[in-house]
Amino acid sequence: FFGFRAYVARGDCTMPTVMHYATVDMPSNMQASGTQLPLVATALVSAFMSAVSYMAWDSTSTLTSAYTIAGHSQRSIPLISTRTSAAPPFTSVRPTMSTPRGLYTPDIARDRLSDGTGTTSLPHPGELHSTVNVNMESSRSNFVFATAMAIMGIGGVIIGRLSKTQKSAMPFVEVDLAGGSQESIAMCAYQSQIGRAQRAARSQRQSVTCASSLSDIQVPELTVEEKKAILMQGFGLNDKGATDALKNEELVDTLLRLNEKFGASKLIYAAATKGTTDEHRELLGQYIKEEKIKSANQLDSALNFLKEKPNVVFGDAEFEHETGVGIEVSEDDIVKYVSEIIESNKAEIVEDRYQFNVGLLLAALRKTDYIKWGDPQKMKAELDKQILALLGPKTAEDNAAGKKKKEKAKPAAEKPKKQSAADLAAQQEAEVKAALAKAAEDVLNSFLYKPRCARIQTMIDEASKGNIPDEKQDIKVAGWIRTLRDQVKFMFVELNDGSGPTGLQIVVTPEMCPGMEAFRETRAAYGACIEVTGVIVKSVGKGQLIEMQAKEIKVLGEVGEGFPLAKTALPVEVLRMYPHLRVRTNVMACVMRIRNAASFAIHKFFQERNFQYVHTPILTSNDCEGAGECFSVTSGALSEDMDWSKEFFASKAMLTVSGQLNVETYAAGLTNVYTFGPTFRAENSNTTRHLAEFWMVEPEMWFSDLDDLMNVAEDFLKYCIAYIMKECPAELLYLEQYHERVEKEQASEGKADARKYEGKLTERLMGIVAQPFGRVTYTEAIDLLKKEVESGRAQFAEPNIEWGMDMASEHERYLAEVMFKRPVIVTNYPAKIKSFYMKQSEDGSTVQGMDILCPTIGEIIGGSAREDNFDRLVALAKEKGMSDKDIESLSWYTDLRKYGSAPHGGFGLGFERLLLLCTGMLNIRDVIPFPRYPGNIQC
């Protein structure tokens, strides 16, 4: 009943390889007998060949055993694959029997062992597995086992020989394995198909190849950025391609599932986008994962095959043959095939020389079996190489002939069409724009001015990155003396030029600096201005990265008697008496550098978002609807019965309290605008939050609503704070330490804690930018405050919390600092406490206004949607008590609602309040260079 054929062949590998192939021949009547004898015989033969292999080759060889049951399994299956000197020669045999109808299905059994022990397989439901695991510890055991296996194997071979006479009555597969490989075994076994058995095997394989379908794969939750990273880094898409792909959720889901099962690559992406079904994508993914499809050419062929014959399963021989699956064309093969095709076309090539169409040869190669799966670029390169070897280098005649051929092939030039006037004007405009851009670029990249002195803070920042100037390079610095220590034989001078809070230590010695004695005689001290030339070196002292060894030092400006500043820190209240000198102190210098950075951040934020900067007037005839007490302006003496018609402007003139109304007119033509300038209020207030002159930032946005305003305002405030954090970290750290020192001094003196809820400056700023602002309506805010007062958790100077009240600073700070612990936006204020131009809400009692309340500050931004209907605006103005004359004086403002109005709005930010927040200073007079307040207008 059984016929056995066993072959031994050495594989064509770099490492010695033994391959054995056992064939069990079964007549069809045996397939339903249920006996396990054929499988036992197969196991014995495999064991026998393994023992022979072990004795024939040393233990470092790669042992591969394969068997096929003809008529059912069409592929050789590796039972053993070991590559370790410690492994026994034969570790496991796993024949598999499927109980339904007694069909044997060893096709699925597969062991890939790395440590010489254990087995793995893909089981079927209802299968019976028999496994032999052997792990010999001694050479004697190995010998006994090998002997036993050899005896049993010989018995199996004898049975097979005796069954030879029945060969004609049974299907039989015989394969020549000389010089073959495991892949060729599988192909040969498949090509000896046997009708019904093949179809049964296909259906069986199809039921097991896809252990889990693509739709069953679970994909972890990923953010959009994580998905984009996989598309770009894994599937090789560029930024635009990944962005476009993310719009197709179904495609992205398919790609992520393929990535989970097969990994990500450009070929996987092509299979996902070009494949028509999940089954095809999964099939192609398996081939790509196993590197049997390695080129776009193979993938395209596979896709074309699947269009005609969609019912293909993994391992289909026809599919693999027609699409070149698993074929790798070597460079030697490319050389061989190119040589053959050049030889067959040699006469034509020699005749036409370099005018011969090489593309025809390449096209022919790409239609030739086997070689067509080669790399087209390598084939083209080899064609060029061999043609050059055949014809030699190009001659002058070759070049002339090629030029002539190109001219002949070149189509006749069309007569240029006459440009229309519009096209000509557009071309001229483009040329002028290009010329302007070129001229501007040349100027913007060239500078006449070259600074005489290096900036100290810049050198310190570079030193922190490991960049220290060459000691042979002389560098010049200038600034003001902060400290000077004279040690007789040498001197230490700390110099600060205002570029940062940290000064530069100057070491002056007579050896390096011949002018040391002359400098000493000047008696230069704290506050004197000096210029020093020397070399920068690494500092050996603590707390500093670099120092300068002076070669030349000279005094630029001495300090006379009565200099009010001292080396010891003075209270800010004392420094206010010297607004022209206080910037020489570290605390005020830090504040002013932060003010500079904040000013730049404001312009940068709006310019990057296409807002236009508008200069609104300082002299004005309106008070912005009672926004504050105004300073009147006259060219003569001011009196109560002034006849303003005889004054310079022939009407009453004032210093502006806000640029809002003026800038709103320009938003009606430029869409988004902002103004940033000084404003004035004549309120006799001496609080820490009020100035007579201060700066306001006021953007106005056309085509916007209240939500737009809140979003822009939150973005704007966070941007300014973040920019300061990035550009002024040294200043922030210095101010943080300064405030901690002042708090300790005040605590020791028993003074009240003015920073109860503030915390550290840097932590507070990071907390503001790290989380979204709270949002609450005015009504909800009042209810929250009421509950806090009723529960006793809050005590206010103004304890009567009622709807309709204008919240005081203490209420605003409590909401932000205690209840929300972050900035909070309060919306929908009562109409009676807000300006006439604010758009009313649908309830009629509130307006679409918003304030941003910030910890330590209270209100920092206020704004609203503007009323855009002319009649409603005039009616609201009259409700606020404005006369017809007052309304008429604002006709330039109300006209905006008559001529092309649209929904719009804006907000205002007090610049100095922003600086209070970012510097931690407690008094607004300490964040402006020259504070103006009642009783003071120094400088």
Short mmCIF file of N, CA, C and O in Angstrom, two decimals, residues 63-126:
data_model
loop_
_atom_site.label_atom_id
_atom_site.label_comp_id
_atom_site.label_asym_id
_atom_site.label_seq_id
_atom_site.Cartn_x
_atom_site.Cartn_y
_atom_site.Cartn_z
N LEU A 63 20.08 21.97 9.37
CA LEU A 63 19.36 20.76 9.02
C LEU A 63 17.93 21.10 8.66
O LEU A 63 17.23 21.76 9.42
N THR A 64 17.51 20.70 7.49
CA THR A 64 16.14 20.99 7.08
C THR A 64 15.49 19.70 6.58
O THR A 64 16.01 19.05 5.69
N SER A 65 14.39 19.32 7.20
CA SER A 65 13.66 18.12 6.77
C SER A 65 12.33 18.53 6.19
O SER A 65 11.67 19.42 6.69
N ALA A 66 11.93 17.89 5.11
CA ALA A 66 10.65 18.24 4.50
C ALA A 66 9.98 16.97 3.98
O ALA A 66 10.65 16.03 3.56
N TYR A 67 8.66 16.94 4.02
CA TYR A 67 7.97 15.81 3.46
C TYR A 67 6.68 16.26 2.81
O TYR A 67 6.14 17.31 3.11
N THR A 68 6.19 15.43 1.91
CA THR A 68 4.93 15.74 1.22
C THR A 68 4.13 14.45 1.10
O THR A 68 4.67 13.40 0.76
N ILE A 69 2.88 14.52 1.41
CA ILE A 69 1.98 13.40 1.16
C ILE A 69 1.30 13.68 -0.17
O ILE A 69 0.49 14.59 -0.28
N ALA A 70 1.65 12.93 -1.18
CA ALA A 70 1.14 13.18 -2.52
C ALA A 70 -0.36 12.99 -2.56
O ALA A 70 -0.90 12.12 -1.90
N GLY A 71 -0.99 13.77 -3.40
CA GLY A 71 -2.43 13.68 -3.53
C GLY A 71 -3.17 14.51 -2.51
O GLY A 71 -4.37 14.65 -2.59
N HIS A 72 -2.47 15.04 -1.53
CA HIS A 72 -3.16 15.91 -0.58
C HIS A 72 -2.36 17.18 -0.31
O HIS A 72 -2.87 18.27 -0.43
N SER A 73 -1.12 17.03 0.07
CA SER A 73 -0.32 18.21 0.36
C SER A 73 0.53 18.54 -0.84
O SER A 73 1.18 17.66 -1.39
N GLN A 74 0.50 19.77 -1.26
CA GLN A 74 1.23 20.16 -2.46
C GLN A 74 2.50 20.96 -2.13
O GLN A 74 3.06 21.60 -2.99
N ARG A 75 2.90 21.03 -0.88
CA ARG A 75 4.12 21.78 -0.54
C ARG A 75 4.96 20.98 0.43
O ARG A 75 4.45 20.25 1.25
N SER A 76 6.28 21.14 0.34
CA SER A 76 7.13 20.53 1.36
C SER A 76 7.07 21.39 2.61
O SER A 76 7.05 22.59 2.53
N ILE A 77 7.02 20.75 3.75
CA ILE A 77 6.87 21.46 5.01
C ILE A 77 8.11 21.22 5.86
O ILE A 77 8.45 20.07 6.15
N PRO A 78 8.82 22.25 6.28
CA PRO A 78 10.00 22.03 7.12
C PRO A 78 9.59 21.58 8.51
O PRO A 78 8.81 22.24 9.17
N LEU A 79 10.10 20.42 8.91
CA LEU A 79 9.82 19.94 10.26
C LEU A 79 10.91 20.35 11.23
O LEU A 79 10.67 20.48 12.41
N ILE A 80 12.14 20.51 10.75
CA ILE A 80 13.24 20.85 11.65
C ILE A 80 14.04 21.97 11.00
O ILE A 80 14.33 21.92 9.83
N SER A 81 14.36 22.97 11.77
CA SER A 81 15.28 24.00 11.29
C SER A 81 16.08 24.46 12.48
O SER A 81 15.59 25.19 13.33
N THR A 82 17.30 23.98 12.62
CA THR A 82 18.12 24.35 13.77
C THR A 82 19.41 24.95 13.27
O THR A 82 19.92 24.61 12.23
N ARG A 83 19.94 25.87 14.04
CA ARG A 83 21.25 26.46 13.74
C ARG A 83 21.96 26.76 15.06
O ARG A 83 22.17 27.89 15.44
N THR A 84 22.21 25.71 15.79
CA THR A 84 22.94 25.89 17.05
C THR A 84 23.72 24.61 17.32
O THR A 84 23.22 23.52 17.16
N SER A 85 24.95 24.78 17.74
CA SER A 85 25.82 23.62 17.93
C SER A 85 25.36 22.76 19.09
O SER A 85 25.70 21.60 19.17
N ALA A 86 24.55 23.36 20.00
CA ALA A 86 24.11 22.59 21.15
C ALA A 86 22.86 21.77 20.88
O ALA A 86 22.42 21.00 21.71
N ALA A 87 22.27 21.96 19.69
CA ALA A 87 20.99 21.30 19.41
C ALA A 87 21.20 19.84 19.04
O ALA A 87 22.16 19.49 18.38
N PRO A 88 20.27 18.94 19.47
CA PRO A 88 20.34 17.54 19.03
C PRO A 88 19.98 17.45 17.56
O PRO A 88 19.39 18.37 17.00
N PRO A 89 20.33 16.37 16.90
CA PRO A 89 20.10 16.27 15.46
C PRO A 89 18.64 16.24 15.08
O PRO A 89 18.27 16.71 14.04
N PHE A 90 17.79 15.69 15.92
CA PHE A 90 16.38 15.58 15.55
C PHE A 90 15.56 15.88 16.80
O PHE A 90 15.71 15.23 17.81
N THR A 91 14.74 16.92 16.74
CA THR A 91 14.05 17.34 17.96
C THR A 91 12.58 17.05 17.97
O THR A 91 11.99 16.89 19.03
N SER A 92 11.92 17.05 16.82
CA SER A 92 10.48 16.81 16.88
C SER A 92 9.94 16.32 15.56
O SER A 92 10.46 16.65 14.51
N VAL A 93 8.90 15.52 15.64
CA VAL A 93 8.14 15.12 14.46
C VAL A 93 6.69 15.44 14.78
O VAL A 93 6.19 15.09 15.84
N ARG A 94 6.02 16.15 13.87
CA ARG A 94 4.62 16.47 14.14
C ARG A 94 3.77 16.13 12.93
O ARG A 94 3.48 16.98 12.11
N PRO A 95 3.39 14.88 12.75
CA PRO A 95 2.38 14.59 11.74
C PRO A 95 1.00 15.00 12.25
O PRO A 95 0.77 15.00 13.45
N THR A 96 0.12 15.34 11.36
CA THR A 96 -1.19 15.84 11.76
C THR A 96 -2.27 15.08 11.04
O THR A 96 -2.19 14.90 9.83
N MET A 97 -3.29 14.64 11.77
CA MET A 97 -4.39 13.93 11.14
C MET A 97 -5.68 14.66 11.44
O MET A 97 -5.95 15.05 12.57
N SER A 98 -6.47 14.94 10.40
CA SER A 98 -7.76 15.59 10.56
C SER A 98 -8.83 14.52 10.63
O SER A 98 -8.96 13.70 9.73
N THR A 99 -9.61 14.49 11.71
CA THR A 99 -10.55 13.40 11.92
C THR A 99 -11.70 13.36 10.92
O THR A 99 -12.15 12.28 10.56
N PRO A 100 -12.24 14.49 10.46
CA PRO A 100 -13.33 14.37 9.48
C PRO A 100 -12.86 13.66 8.22
O PRO A 100 -11.91 14.09 7.58
N ARG A 101 -13.51 12.53 7.88
CA ARG A 101 -13.23 11.72 6.70
C ARG A 101 -11.82 11.14 6.71
O ARG A 101 -11.37 10.60 5.71
N GLY A 102 -11.13 11.24 7.81
CA GLY A 102 -9.80 10.64 7.93
C GLY A 102 -8.77 11.26 7.03
O GLY A 102 -7.83 10.59 6.66
N LEU A 103 -8.91 12.55 6.63
CA LEU A 103 -7.95 13.17 5.71
C LEU A 103 -6.71 13.60 6.48
O LEU A 103 -6.79 14.22 7.53
N TYR A 104 -5.54 13.26 5.91
CA TYR A 104 -4.28 13.64 6.54
C TYR A 104 -3.89 15.02 6.04
O TYR A 104 -3.88 15.27 4.84
N THR A 105 -3.57 15.92 6.93
CA THR A 105 -3.23 17.30 6.52
C THR A 105 -1.95 17.77 7.20
O THR A 105 -1.96 18.65 8.04
N PRO A 106 -0.83 17.17 6.87
CA PRO A 106 0.43 17.66 7.46
C PRO A 106 0.86 18.98 6.84
O PRO A 106 1.87 19.54 7.24
N ASP A 107 0.13 19.47 5.85
CA ASP A 107 0.49 20.71 5.18
C ASP A 107 0.67 21.87 6.17
O ASP A 107 1.45 22.77 5.95
N ILE A 108 -0.10 21.83 7.28
CA ILE A 108 -0.07 22.97 8.18
C ILE A 108 1.00 22.85 9.24
O ILE A 108 1.32 23.81 9.93
N ALA A 109 1.56 21.64 9.43
CA ALA A 109 2.55 21.46 10.49
C ALA A 109 3.84 22.17 10.13
O ALA A 109 4.36 22.01 9.06
N ARG A 110 4.35 22.93 11.02
CA ARG A 110 5.57 23.71 10.74
C ARG A 110 6.29 24.01 12.06
O ARG A 110 5.72 24.55 12.98
N ASP A 111 7.54 23.58 12.12
CA ASP A 111 8.33 23.86 13.31
C ASP A 111 9.50 24.74 12.92
O ASP A 111 10.22 24.42 11.99
N ARG A 112 9.67 25.85 13.63
CA ARG A 112 10.84 26.72 13.44
C ARG A 112 11.48 26.89 14.81
O ARG A 112 11.01 27.68 15.64
N LEU A 113 12.50 26.11 15.08
CA LEU A 113 13.08 26.08 16.42
C LEU A 113 14.39 26.84 16.45
O LEU A 113 15.23 26.65 15.59
N SER A 114 14.56 27.71 17.46
CA SER A 114 15.80 28.47 17.60
C SER A 114 16.67 27.92 18.71
O SER A 114 17.87 28.15 18.73
N ASP A 115 16.08 27.23 19.67
CA ASP A 115 16.88 26.75 20.80
C ASP A 115 16.96 25.22 20.83
O ASP A 115 17.42 24.65 21.81
N GLY A 116 16.48 24.54 19.81
CA GLY A 116 16.63 23.09 19.73
C GLY A 116 15.56 22.34 20.48
O GLY A 116 15.60 21.12 20.54
N THR A 117 14.59 23.02 21.13
CA THR A 117 13.54 22.32 21.85
C THR A 117 12.20 22.97 21.55
O THR A 117 12.13 24.11 21.14
N GLY A 118 11.12 22.21 21.78
CA GLY A 118 9.78 22.75 21.62
C GLY A 118 9.30 22.71 20.20
O GLY A 118 10.05 22.58 19.26
N THR A 119 7.97 22.80 20.03
CA THR A 119 7.37 22.77 18.69
C THR A 119 6.30 23.82 18.62
O THR A 119 5.73 24.23 19.62
N THR A 120 5.98 24.27 17.40
CA THR A 120 4.88 25.21 17.19
C THR A 120 4.12 24.79 15.95
O THR A 120 4.69 24.19 15.04
N SER A 121 2.84 25.04 15.88
CA SER A 121 2.04 24.72 14.71
C SER A 121 0.78 25.56 14.71
O SER A 121 0.48 26.24 15.67
N LEU A 122 0.05 25.53 13.61
CA LEU A 122 -1.23 26.22 13.49
C LEU A 122 -2.31 25.15 13.46
O LEU A 122 -2.61 24.57 12.41
N PRO A 123 -2.92 24.78 14.58
CA PRO A 123 -3.85 23.64 14.63
C PRO A 123 -5.19 23.97 13.98
O PRO A 123 -5.60 25.11 13.91
N HIS A 124 -5.87 22.89 13.48
CA HIS A 124 -7.23 22.98 12.97
C HIS A 124 -8.18 22.50 14.05
O HIS A 124 -7.82 21.68 14.90
N PRO A 125 -9.42 22.95 14.00
CA PRO A 125 -10.43 22.35 14.90
C PRO A 125 -10.60 20.88 14.57
O PRO A 125 -10.69 20.50 13.41
N GLY A 126 -10.61 20.00 15.57
CA GLY A 126 -10.84 18.58 15.38
C GLY A 126 -9.62 17.79 14.95
O GLY A 126 -9.73 16.66 14.54
#
